[in-house]
Structures are given as C-alpha cells and as structure tokens.
XYZ file of C-alpha atoms in Angstrom:
572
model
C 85.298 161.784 137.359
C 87.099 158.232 137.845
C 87.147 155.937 134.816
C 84.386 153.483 134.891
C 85.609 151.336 131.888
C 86.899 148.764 134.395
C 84.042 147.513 135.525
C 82.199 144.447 133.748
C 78.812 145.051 134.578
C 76.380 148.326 135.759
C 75.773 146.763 138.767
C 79.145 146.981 140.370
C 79.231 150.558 139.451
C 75.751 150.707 141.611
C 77.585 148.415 144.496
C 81.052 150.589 144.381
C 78.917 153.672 144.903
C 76.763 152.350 147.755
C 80.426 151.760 149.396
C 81.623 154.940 148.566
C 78.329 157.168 149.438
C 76.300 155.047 151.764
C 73.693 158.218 152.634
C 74.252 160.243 149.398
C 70.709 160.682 147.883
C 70.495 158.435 144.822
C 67.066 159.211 143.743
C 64.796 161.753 144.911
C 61.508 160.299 144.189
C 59.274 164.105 143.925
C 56.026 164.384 144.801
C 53.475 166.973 143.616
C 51.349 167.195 146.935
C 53.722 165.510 149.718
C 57.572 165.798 151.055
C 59.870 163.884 148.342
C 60.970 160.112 149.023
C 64.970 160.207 149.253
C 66.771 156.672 148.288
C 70.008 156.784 149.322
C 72.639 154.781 147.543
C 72.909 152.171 150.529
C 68.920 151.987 151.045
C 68.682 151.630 147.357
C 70.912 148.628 147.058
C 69.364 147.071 150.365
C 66.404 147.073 148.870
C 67.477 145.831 145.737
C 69.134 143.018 146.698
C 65.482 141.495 148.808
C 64.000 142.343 145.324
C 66.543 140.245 143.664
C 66.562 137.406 145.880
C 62.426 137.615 146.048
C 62.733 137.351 141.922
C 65.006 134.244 142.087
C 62.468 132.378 144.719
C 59.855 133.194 141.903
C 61.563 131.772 139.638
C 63.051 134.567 137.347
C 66.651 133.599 136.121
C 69.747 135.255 134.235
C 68.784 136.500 130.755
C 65.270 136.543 131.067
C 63.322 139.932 130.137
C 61.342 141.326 132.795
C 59.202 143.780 131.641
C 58.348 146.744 134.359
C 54.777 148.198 133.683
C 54.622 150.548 136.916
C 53.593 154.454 137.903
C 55.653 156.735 139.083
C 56.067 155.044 142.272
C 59.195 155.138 145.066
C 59.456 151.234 144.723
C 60.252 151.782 140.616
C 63.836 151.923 141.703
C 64.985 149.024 143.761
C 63.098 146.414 141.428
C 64.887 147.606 138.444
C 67.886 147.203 140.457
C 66.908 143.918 141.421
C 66.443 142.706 137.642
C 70.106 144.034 136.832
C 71.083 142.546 140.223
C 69.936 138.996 139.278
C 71.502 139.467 136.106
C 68.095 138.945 134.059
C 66.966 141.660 131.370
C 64.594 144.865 132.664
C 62.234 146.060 129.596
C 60.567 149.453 131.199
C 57.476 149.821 129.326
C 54.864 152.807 129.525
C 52.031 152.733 132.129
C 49.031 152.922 129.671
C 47.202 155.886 129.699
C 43.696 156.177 130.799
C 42.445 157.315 127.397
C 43.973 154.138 125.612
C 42.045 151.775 124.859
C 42.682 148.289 126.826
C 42.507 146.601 123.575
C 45.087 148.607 122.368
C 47.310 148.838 124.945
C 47.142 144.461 125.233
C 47.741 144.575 121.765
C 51.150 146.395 122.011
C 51.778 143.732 124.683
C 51.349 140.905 122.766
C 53.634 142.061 119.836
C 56.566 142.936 122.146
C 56.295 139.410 123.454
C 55.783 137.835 119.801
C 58.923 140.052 118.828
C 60.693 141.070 122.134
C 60.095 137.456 124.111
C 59.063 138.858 127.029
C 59.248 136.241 129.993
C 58.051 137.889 132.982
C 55.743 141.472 133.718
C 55.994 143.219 136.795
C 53.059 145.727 137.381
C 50.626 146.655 139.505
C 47.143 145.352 140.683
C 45.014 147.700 138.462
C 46.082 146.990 135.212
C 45.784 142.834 136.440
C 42.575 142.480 134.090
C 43.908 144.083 131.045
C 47.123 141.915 131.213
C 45.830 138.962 132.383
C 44.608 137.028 129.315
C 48.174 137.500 127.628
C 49.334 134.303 130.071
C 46.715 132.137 128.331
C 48.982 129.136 126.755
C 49.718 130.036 123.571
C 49.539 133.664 123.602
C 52.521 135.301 124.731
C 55.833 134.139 125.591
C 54.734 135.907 129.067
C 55.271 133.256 131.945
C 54.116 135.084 134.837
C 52.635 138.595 136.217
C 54.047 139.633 139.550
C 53.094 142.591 141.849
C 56.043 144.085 143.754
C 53.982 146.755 145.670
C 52.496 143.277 147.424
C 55.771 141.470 148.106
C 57.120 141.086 151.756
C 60.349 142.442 151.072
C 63.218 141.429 153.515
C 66.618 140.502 154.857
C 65.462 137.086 155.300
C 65.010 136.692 151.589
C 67.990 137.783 151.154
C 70.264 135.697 153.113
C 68.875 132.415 151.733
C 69.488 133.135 148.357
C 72.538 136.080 148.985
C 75.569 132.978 148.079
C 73.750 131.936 144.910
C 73.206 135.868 143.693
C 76.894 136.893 144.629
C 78.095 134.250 142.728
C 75.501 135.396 139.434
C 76.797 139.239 139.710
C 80.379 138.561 140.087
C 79.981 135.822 136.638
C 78.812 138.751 134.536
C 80.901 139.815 131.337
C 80.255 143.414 129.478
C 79.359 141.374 126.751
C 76.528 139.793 128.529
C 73.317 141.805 127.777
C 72.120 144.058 130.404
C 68.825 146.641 129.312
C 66.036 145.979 126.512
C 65.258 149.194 125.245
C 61.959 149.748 122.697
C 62.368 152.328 120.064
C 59.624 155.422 120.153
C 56.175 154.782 119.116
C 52.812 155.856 119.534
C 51.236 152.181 121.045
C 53.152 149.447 119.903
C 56.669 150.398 120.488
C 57.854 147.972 118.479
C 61.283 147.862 117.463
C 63.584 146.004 120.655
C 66.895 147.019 120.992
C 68.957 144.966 123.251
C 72.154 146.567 124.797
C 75.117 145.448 126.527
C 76.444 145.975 130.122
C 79.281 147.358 128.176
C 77.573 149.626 125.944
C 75.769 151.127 128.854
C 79.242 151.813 130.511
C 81.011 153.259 127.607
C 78.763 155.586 126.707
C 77.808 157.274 130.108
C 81.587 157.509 130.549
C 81.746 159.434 127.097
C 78.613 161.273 127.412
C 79.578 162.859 130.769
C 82.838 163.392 129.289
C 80.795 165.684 126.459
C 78.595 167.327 129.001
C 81.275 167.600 131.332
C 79.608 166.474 134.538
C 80.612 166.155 137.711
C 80.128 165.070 141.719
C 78.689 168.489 142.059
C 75.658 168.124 139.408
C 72.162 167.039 139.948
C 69.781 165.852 137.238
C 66.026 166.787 137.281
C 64.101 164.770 135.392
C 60.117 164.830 134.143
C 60.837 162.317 131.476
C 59.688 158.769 131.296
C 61.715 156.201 132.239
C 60.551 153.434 129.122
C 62.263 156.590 126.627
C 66.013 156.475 126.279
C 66.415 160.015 127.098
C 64.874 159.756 130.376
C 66.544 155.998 131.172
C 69.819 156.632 129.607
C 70.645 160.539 130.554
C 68.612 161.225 133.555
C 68.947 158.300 135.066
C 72.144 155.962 134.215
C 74.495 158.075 133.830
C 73.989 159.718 137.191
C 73.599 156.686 139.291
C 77.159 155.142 137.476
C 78.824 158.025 138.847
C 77.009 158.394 142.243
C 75.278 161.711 141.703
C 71.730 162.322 142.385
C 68.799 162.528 140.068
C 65.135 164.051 140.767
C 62.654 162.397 139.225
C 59.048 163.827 138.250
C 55.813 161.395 137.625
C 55.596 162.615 133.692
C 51.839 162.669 134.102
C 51.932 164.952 136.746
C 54.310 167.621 134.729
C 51.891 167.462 132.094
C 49.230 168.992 134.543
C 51.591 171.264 136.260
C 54.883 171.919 134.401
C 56.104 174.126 136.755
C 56.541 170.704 138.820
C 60.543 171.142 137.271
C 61.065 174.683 137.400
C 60.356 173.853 141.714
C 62.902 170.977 141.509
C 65.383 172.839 139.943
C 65.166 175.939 142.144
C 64.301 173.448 145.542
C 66.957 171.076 144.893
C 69.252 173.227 142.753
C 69.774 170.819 140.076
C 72.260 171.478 137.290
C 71.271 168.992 134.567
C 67.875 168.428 132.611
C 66.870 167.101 129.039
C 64.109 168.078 127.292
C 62.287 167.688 124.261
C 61.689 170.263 122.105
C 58.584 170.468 122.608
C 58.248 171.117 126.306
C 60.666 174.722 125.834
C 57.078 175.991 124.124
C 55.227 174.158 126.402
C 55.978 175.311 129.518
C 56.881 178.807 129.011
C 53.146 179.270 127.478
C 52.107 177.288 130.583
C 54.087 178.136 133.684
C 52.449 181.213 135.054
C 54.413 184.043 137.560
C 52.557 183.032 140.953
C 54.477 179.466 140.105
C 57.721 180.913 140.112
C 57.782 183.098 142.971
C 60.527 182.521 145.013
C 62.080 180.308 142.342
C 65.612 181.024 141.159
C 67.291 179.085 138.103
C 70.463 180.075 138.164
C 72.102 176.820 139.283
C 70.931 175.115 135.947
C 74.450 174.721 133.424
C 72.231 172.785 131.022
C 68.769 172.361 129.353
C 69.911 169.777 126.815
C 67.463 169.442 123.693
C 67.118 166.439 122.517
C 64.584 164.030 120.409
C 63.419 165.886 118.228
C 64.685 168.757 115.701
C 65.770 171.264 117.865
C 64.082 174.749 116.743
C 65.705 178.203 117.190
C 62.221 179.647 118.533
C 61.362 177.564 120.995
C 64.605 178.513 122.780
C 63.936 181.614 122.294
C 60.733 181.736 124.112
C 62.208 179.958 126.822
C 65.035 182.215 127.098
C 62.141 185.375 127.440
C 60.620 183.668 129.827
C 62.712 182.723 132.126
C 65.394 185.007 131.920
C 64.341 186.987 134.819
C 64.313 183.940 136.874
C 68.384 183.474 136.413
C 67.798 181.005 133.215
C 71.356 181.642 130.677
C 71.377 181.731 127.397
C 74.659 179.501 127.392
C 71.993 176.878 129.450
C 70.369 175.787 126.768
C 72.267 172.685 124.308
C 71.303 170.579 122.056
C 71.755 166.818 121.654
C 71.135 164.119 118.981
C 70.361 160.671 120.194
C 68.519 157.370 119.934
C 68.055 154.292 121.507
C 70.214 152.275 118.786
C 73.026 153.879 120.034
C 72.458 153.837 123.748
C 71.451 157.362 123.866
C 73.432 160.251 122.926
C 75.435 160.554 119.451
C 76.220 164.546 119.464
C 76.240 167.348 121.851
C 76.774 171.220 121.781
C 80.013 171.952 124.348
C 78.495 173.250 128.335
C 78.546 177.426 128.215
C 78.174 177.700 124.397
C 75.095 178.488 122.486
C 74.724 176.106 119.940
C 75.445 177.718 116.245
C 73.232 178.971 114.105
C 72.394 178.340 110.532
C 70.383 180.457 108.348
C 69.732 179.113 105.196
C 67.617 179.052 102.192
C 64.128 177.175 101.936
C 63.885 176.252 99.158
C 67.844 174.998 98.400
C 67.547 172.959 101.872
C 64.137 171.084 100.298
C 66.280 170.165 96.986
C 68.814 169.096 99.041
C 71.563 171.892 99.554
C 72.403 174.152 101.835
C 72.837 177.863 101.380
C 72.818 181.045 102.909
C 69.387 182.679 102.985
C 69.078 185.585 100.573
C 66.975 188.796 101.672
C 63.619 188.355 100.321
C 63.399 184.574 100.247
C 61.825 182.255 102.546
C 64.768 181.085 105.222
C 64.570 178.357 107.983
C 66.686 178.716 111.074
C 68.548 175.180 111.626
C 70.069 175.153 115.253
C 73.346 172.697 115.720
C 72.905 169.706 117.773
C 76.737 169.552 118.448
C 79.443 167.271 117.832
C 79.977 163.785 117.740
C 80.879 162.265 121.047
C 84.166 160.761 121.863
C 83.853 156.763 120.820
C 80.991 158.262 117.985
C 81.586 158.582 114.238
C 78.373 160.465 112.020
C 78.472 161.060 108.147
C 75.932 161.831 105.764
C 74.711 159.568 102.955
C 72.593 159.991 99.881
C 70.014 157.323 99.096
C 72.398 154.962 97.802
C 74.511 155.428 100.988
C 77.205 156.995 99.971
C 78.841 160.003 101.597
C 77.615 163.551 100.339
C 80.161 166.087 99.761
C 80.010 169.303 102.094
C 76.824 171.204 102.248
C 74.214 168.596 100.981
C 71.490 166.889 102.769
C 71.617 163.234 103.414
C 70.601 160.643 105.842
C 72.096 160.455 109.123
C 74.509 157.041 109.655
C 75.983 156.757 112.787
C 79.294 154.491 114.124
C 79.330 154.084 118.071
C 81.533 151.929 120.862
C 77.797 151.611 122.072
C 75.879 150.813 119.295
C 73.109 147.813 120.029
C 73.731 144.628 118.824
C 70.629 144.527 116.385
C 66.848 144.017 116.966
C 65.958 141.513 119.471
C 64.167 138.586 117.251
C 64.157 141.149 114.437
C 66.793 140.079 112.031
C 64.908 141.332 109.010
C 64.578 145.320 110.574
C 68.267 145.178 111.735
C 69.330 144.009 108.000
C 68.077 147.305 106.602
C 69.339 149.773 109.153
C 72.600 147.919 110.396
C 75.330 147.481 107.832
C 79.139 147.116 108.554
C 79.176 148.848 111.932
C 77.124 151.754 110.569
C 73.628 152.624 111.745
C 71.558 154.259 109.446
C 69.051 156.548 111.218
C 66.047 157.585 108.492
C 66.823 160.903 109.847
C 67.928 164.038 107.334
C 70.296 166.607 108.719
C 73.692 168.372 107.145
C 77.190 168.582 108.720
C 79.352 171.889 108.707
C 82.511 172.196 110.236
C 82.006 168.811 111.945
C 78.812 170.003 113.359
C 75.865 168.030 112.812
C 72.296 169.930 112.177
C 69.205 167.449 112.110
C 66.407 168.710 110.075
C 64.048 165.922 109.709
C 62.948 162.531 109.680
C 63.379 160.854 106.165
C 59.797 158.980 106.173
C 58.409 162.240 107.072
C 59.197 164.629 104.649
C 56.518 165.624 102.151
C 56.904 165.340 98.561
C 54.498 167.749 96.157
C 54.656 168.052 93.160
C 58.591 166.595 93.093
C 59.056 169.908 95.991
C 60.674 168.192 99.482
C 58.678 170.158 102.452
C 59.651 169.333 105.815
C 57.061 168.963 108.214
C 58.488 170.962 111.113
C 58.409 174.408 108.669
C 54.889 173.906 108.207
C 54.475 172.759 111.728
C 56.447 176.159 113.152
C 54.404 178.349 110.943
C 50.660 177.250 111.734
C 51.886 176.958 115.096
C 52.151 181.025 115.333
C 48.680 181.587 114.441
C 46.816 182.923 116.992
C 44.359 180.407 118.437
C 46.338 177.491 117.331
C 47.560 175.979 120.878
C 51.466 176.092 120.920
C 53.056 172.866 120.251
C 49.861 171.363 119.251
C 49.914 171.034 115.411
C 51.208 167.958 113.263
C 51.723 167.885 109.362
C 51.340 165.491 106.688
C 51.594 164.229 103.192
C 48.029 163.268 102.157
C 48.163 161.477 98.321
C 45.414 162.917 95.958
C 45.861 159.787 93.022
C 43.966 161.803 90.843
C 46.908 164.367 91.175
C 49.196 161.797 91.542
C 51.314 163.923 94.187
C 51.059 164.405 98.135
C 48.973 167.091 99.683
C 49.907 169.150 102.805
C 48.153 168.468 105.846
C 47.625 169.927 109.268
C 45.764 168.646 112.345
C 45.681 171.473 114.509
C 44.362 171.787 117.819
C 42.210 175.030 119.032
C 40.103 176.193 121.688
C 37.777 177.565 119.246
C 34.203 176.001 118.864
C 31.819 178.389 116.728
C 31.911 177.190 113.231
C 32.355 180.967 111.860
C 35.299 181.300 114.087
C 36.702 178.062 112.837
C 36.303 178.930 109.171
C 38.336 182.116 110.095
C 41.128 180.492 111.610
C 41.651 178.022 108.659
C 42.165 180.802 106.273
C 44.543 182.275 108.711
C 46.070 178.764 109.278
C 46.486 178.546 104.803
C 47.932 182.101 104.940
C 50.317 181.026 107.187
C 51.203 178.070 104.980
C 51.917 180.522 101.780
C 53.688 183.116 103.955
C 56.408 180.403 103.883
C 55.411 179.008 100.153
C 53.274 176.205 101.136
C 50.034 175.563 99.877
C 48.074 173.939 102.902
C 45.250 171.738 100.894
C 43.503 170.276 104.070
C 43.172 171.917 107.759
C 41.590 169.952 110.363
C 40.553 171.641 113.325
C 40.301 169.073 116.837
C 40.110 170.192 120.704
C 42.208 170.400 123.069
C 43.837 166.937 123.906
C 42.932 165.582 120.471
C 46.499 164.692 118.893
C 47.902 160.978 119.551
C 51.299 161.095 121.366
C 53.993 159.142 121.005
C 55.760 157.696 123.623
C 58.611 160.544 123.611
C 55.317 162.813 124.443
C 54.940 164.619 121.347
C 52.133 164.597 119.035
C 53.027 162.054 116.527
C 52.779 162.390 112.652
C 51.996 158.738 111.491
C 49.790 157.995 114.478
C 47.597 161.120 113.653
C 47.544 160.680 110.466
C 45.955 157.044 110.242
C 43.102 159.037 113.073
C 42.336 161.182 110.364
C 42.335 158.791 107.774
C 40.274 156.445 109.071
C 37.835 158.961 110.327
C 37.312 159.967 106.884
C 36.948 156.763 105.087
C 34.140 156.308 107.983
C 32.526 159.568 107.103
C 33.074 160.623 111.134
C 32.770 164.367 111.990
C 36.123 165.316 112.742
C-alpha cells in the first residue's frame, strides 16, 4: 500500500483513486430482496461533485456541519462525498427508529444543534414533520432541511459552479476540520467530536498498517454509518486506499443476519468488524438452510471491537461456523473510540488473540492473578497492541501510572486524537489533559498487550466489592430461556443499606407467571454460581431492552426504564 500521508485532505485521496480505478467498485450498496447497486470510484465522484455544486447553489459553504439523517439508501454515498467535496463538515446521524418516540428523537436534535451547531440537515421526506419545527427562529442553530432523493442532479450544476469548487478543494489544509463524529449513546448522542482531514489520514494509514490490508481485501459491512466503527473501519479506510466495501442496511441484518454471512461468501470479502455482541447473535440466529452453498473461507478477519471482547462468544462463533471454512486465526480483537478516530489497539492478522485466565475476585480489587482451581475465574481476551502513531497506559484514580498487573483506567496518546468537544470545553477539560485521553474505561496491560474489562461508570460497587457488569451479564446470559445477548446489569442503591444492589433486566420468551418465577431463581443461582448475589431480576419480552446507538442493549438507558417504571408503580 502507497503512503497516503502526502495528501492534505480525504478528498484527494477519493479524486487520486477515481484516476487510478475509474470502474473499480467503490461501494456495493446490498440489497436484501434485489441485485446490489455497484458505485464505481468514477460514478461515485461524478456524482459527488453535482451534489457538491447543488449544495453550494443552496447555499451551504466551507465549515458548515451538515448533518445526514438518511436510510440505507444508494444515494448515502455521493452526498457525503459532496459535503467533504465542498469542504463543509458531514455529521451522519442515526435514522430514528420506528419505536422512538418523535419527541425523543427531536429532542436529541435539538441538543446536538445547541451543543454541536448544526447548520444544515439533509434527510428524507418522511421524517419532514418530525424535523420541521427545529427551523423555528430561535430553536436550533439549524438553517435549512434539504432532500437529496428530490434534487435534479447534473452536469449542468456542475459546470457553473466546477471553477469556484476546484479552487475550495485544492485550498484545504490537514489541519482544516473534515468529519463531526458523535460519541455512542442511546438517543441523544451527545458528546461531538470534531476531527481533522489529517487525523482521518493518519490513522487509516496506521490502522491498515496493523491489520495489514491490501488491494486484494474487501470489507463487508452491517454496521451503521453515524458509529465510528462502521464510518471509520468499514468505510474510510477502504475508500482512501481504493478497495471496495459492501455495505448492509443495519436494520435489515437485524431481521436476517445471515444478510453478511451471503456477502461474505457472494462477494468474498476479507474484512468485517463486529461487535461483540453480534458473534452470539448470529450464530444463535443464522440457521443451516441460510448457509447452504455459503463458504467463508476468504474471510482473514472478524475484528471485535466496541465492546469487551468475551472469550465465549468467539467460541460459539467458531462452532458454528467452522464447517462453513470460518478460522480460528479469523477472529481479532480491537479497542477503539471515536476520540481517537477509531482504532487504538489490534491483535496481529493469523493470530488468536491471548488469553488471560485470572482470578475474580483479585481482578474486582484491582489485581490481576492467575485463577486458582476452585475459585471463581473470568476469561479476559486481548484486544492487541497499540497501533503505530498510538501510546496506551494505565492510571489509577489520581492518574498516575499503575505498576504491572493492576487495573486502572485506560488513557490513550494518538497522531489522531480529536481536537476536543465541539462547543464542549467543559467535557473536553475532564477527559483531555496534556495530549492524553482518558477513556472511563478499566482494562490491564501485560506484555504490552492491552485487555479491556470494563467501563469505569459501570462497574458495581456492593458492599465496598467491585463487580463488573459483563460477569454477571455472561452468567445470566447461559440460563436457559434467557435470549442470548439480551441481558443488561446494574447497580441499584438501597439507602437504607447504604450500598448498590445487583440488577438484571433480562429478556425471555416466557409468559406464564409460574414459569417466570422459575426462571428467576435459576437466573439468582446463576448469579451465586459466580459469587454474586442478584437482589432484583426483571423479566421483559422480546425487543424490550433500549439500544444504544453501537446496537447493544445499553446499561444507563435501561436502567432509568426501569427506574422510572417503578417510581410510577408500572407493571414491568
């Protein structure tokens, strides 16, 4: 692979590869129930550059955040091209979900405008009544609502404004900014992080470096685009170096995860990322019919990433889909976050990432030690190394390094770390200090290997015990009847105790109140078998749990639902 570094802006990297691989297929746009839409790099910047010119005529200009509220739609592509193209800001932001609540979803609008500034949404005509209002005067910094599926997109455009536009590309420095990125979150998504033309460049060139990639590899992709796994990995770093990605609508994979087993076999695509969460989820959902004909052998890497990455769930991948050419040496591990562009640390291609076995109880006080026979253990799985141009310790709470074999907080030094918060001064002041981010997530490091175990706002204190939510998670999410994937657990304060007490929302098929009775003892069994008392079970259908916008049930989010169904006395 070439060395991008000399380029001062993403775009050129886009225009030198429309030059160099006119028809290559940039993005395969995949459909669940028609013949994919191909963009090839040449078609792609075509179109881009009538989207850019159409933007100017509306009056969009250099620096100005556009915000992209679309589906998974073919034209997705070109406009965010076009943004970059006219040197103004794109801000992907989730499609709201049919079971949110338009109040809800507005009012995550209107805070990433009071904090973000949006200037400009692009979206599409059904969603026009729930945005609407927020152009009131007054309201939002939001100056206008465009439709791009409605625009009469042309050459004509683009030859009266093509002189002007030239001369806007060719002005822009790496320093200048380039992507607004919005931290995860259930609704509100509200932490803006703001990165650099040059931040985006040096860290696809590094990350690639780690993963190794090259003209031969294909990304498929199920991911969102508004998550900085899907943006960053599955999508900007293959379209810097000219390769193709296959993207999936998320919603649809969801329904029918299968959806990337088919692109991977069909298209015989090399790279993926996935949560953990989705190893569990689709090899309890992807059935044999699905598969037939279906070979995975072409796959080098199933990166997880974005969440602790657990021993078991790549094990039950591994059974799954072993007879279907899946290697064990496939599945890596990555840690990453948007503050940082995307990735921070990464297992090497054709190794299995190492395994630590240690003891329970010593990683809850804070130390790590072998597991003794007889004791309760937790598998912790490495996420890798740091990246070239990254730098990770591990601080106590005063934020100071550890010595070897404690627990600490995660702080992280990178050539693409984000400048700070957009218009959030205050946030960046507590998490940004002398080049050093500090992440709020717990891990260890051994042997320069970093192993995440936790977030720090998560972790459940009782009675002066630390009890990580993912053991209690991975243990009521064995029971039978508990759906895989589907549980969350929490700290719940009892004042009169004057200590936190462990929670789980789990979700089950299970109706019959005798039958639910029976699975909550099973469910507090569970919890002791690993020497956790489980005070409060809470049983909720299928589809219940709040997800955040990685797609994984989320912790805080579910935990207000509960809380405020309570205090209102509502069946749960």
């Amino acid at each position: 692979m070439d060395n991008i570094s000399s380029y001062n802006s993403v775009w050129s990297l886009w225009e030198r590869n429309s030059k160099n691989a006119p028809d290559k297929d940039a993005i395969v746009h995949w459909l669940a129930t028609d013949e994919p839409i191909r963009w090839s790099y040449s078609d792609l910047i075509k179109k881009a550059n009538q989207v850019s010119a159409t933007l100017k005529k509306l009056g969009i200009r250099r620096n100005q955040v556009v915000a992209i509220i679309i589906k998974h739609n073919p034209l997705f592509y070109p406009v965010y091209f076009g943004i970059a193209g006219l040197g103004a800001i794109p801000a992907v932001l989730a499609y709201p979900n049919p079971r949110l609540h338009p109040d809800k979803f507005r009012s995550g609008i209107i805070g990433m405008s009071q904090r973000s500034g949006l200037d400009y949404i692009l979206t599409q005509r059904d969603i026009e009544p729930v945005i609407a209002p927020l152009l009131e005067p007054g309201k939002t910094t939001i100056n206008g609502l465009f439709f791009p599926e409605e625009w009469d997109l042309n050459d004509a455009v683009w030859e009266s404004e093509k002189e002007e536009i030239t001369v806007i590309r060719n002005s822009i420095k790496p320093e200048d900014p380039f992507l607004l990125q919005h931290s995860s979150g259930t609704t509100g998504l509200q932490k803006p992080v703001l990165l650099s033309q040059r931040a985006i460049i040096e860290h696809v060139k590094y990350y690639s470096e780690a993963i190794k990639l090259t003209q031969e590899d294909k990304i498929a992709s199920w991911l969102p685009l508004y998550h900085d796994m899907g943006l960053i990995a599955a999508y900007h770093l293959p379209l810097a170096y000219g390769i193709t990605s296959v993207q999936i609508d998320p919603f649809e994979w969801v329904l029918a995860p299968s959806l990337l087993t088919e692109v991977i076999g069909k298209e015989k695509a090399t790279l993926t990322w996935l949560p953990n969460f989705a190893y569990n989820f689709m090899a309890e959902r992807i059935e044999d019919d699905e598969l037939e004909g279906i070979r995975l052998d072409t796959l080098r890497m199933a990166i997880n990433c974005s969440e602790p990455v657990r021993n078991e769930s790549h094990v039950r991948f591994y059974e799954r889909f072993k007879d279907f050419g899946i290697r064990k040496t496939a599945l890596t591990a990555c840690y990453a976050m948007a503050e940082t562009t995307y990735g921070v640390t990464q297992t090497p291609p054709d190794e299995e990432p190492k395994l630590m076995i240690v003891d329970r109880d010593e990683l809850a006080a804070g130390r790590v030690s072998p597991a003794i026979e007889g004791k309760a253990s937790r598998v912790c799985v490495s996420s890798g190394m740091a990246i070239e141009g990254c730098s990770v310790r591990i601080v106590d709470s005063e934020r100071k390094e550890v010595a070897p074999g404690m627990v600490g907080e995660i702080a992280i030094s990178s050539v693409s770390m984000f400048d700070g918060y957009r218009n959030y001064p205050e946030k960046t002041a507590e998490v940004l200090i002398d080049g050093w981010y500090y992440s709020g997530d717990y891990g260890f490091m051994v042997e320069d290997e970093l192993f995440v175990i936790g977030r720090k706002k998560d972790i459940i204190i009782v009675a002066g015990k630390n009890i990580y939510p993912e053991d209690v998670e991975d243990a009521v999410g064995k029971v039978p009847d508990v759906l895989p994937g589907r549980v969350i657990a929490f700290g719940y304060d009892n004042t009169d105790l004057g200590t936190e007490e462990v929670s789980v929302v789990a979700e089950t098929g299970i109706e019959d109140e005798h039958g639910k009775k029976d699975l909550t003892k099973r469910i507090k069994e569970a919890g002791l078998a690993i020497d956790v008392s489980i005070t409060h079970v809470f049983l909720v259908p299928p589809r219940w749990l709040i997800k955040s916008s990685a797609g994984k049930p989320s912790r805080s989010a579910n935990k207000q639902r509960i809380s405020e169904m309570i205090a209102n006395n509502e069946k749960i």
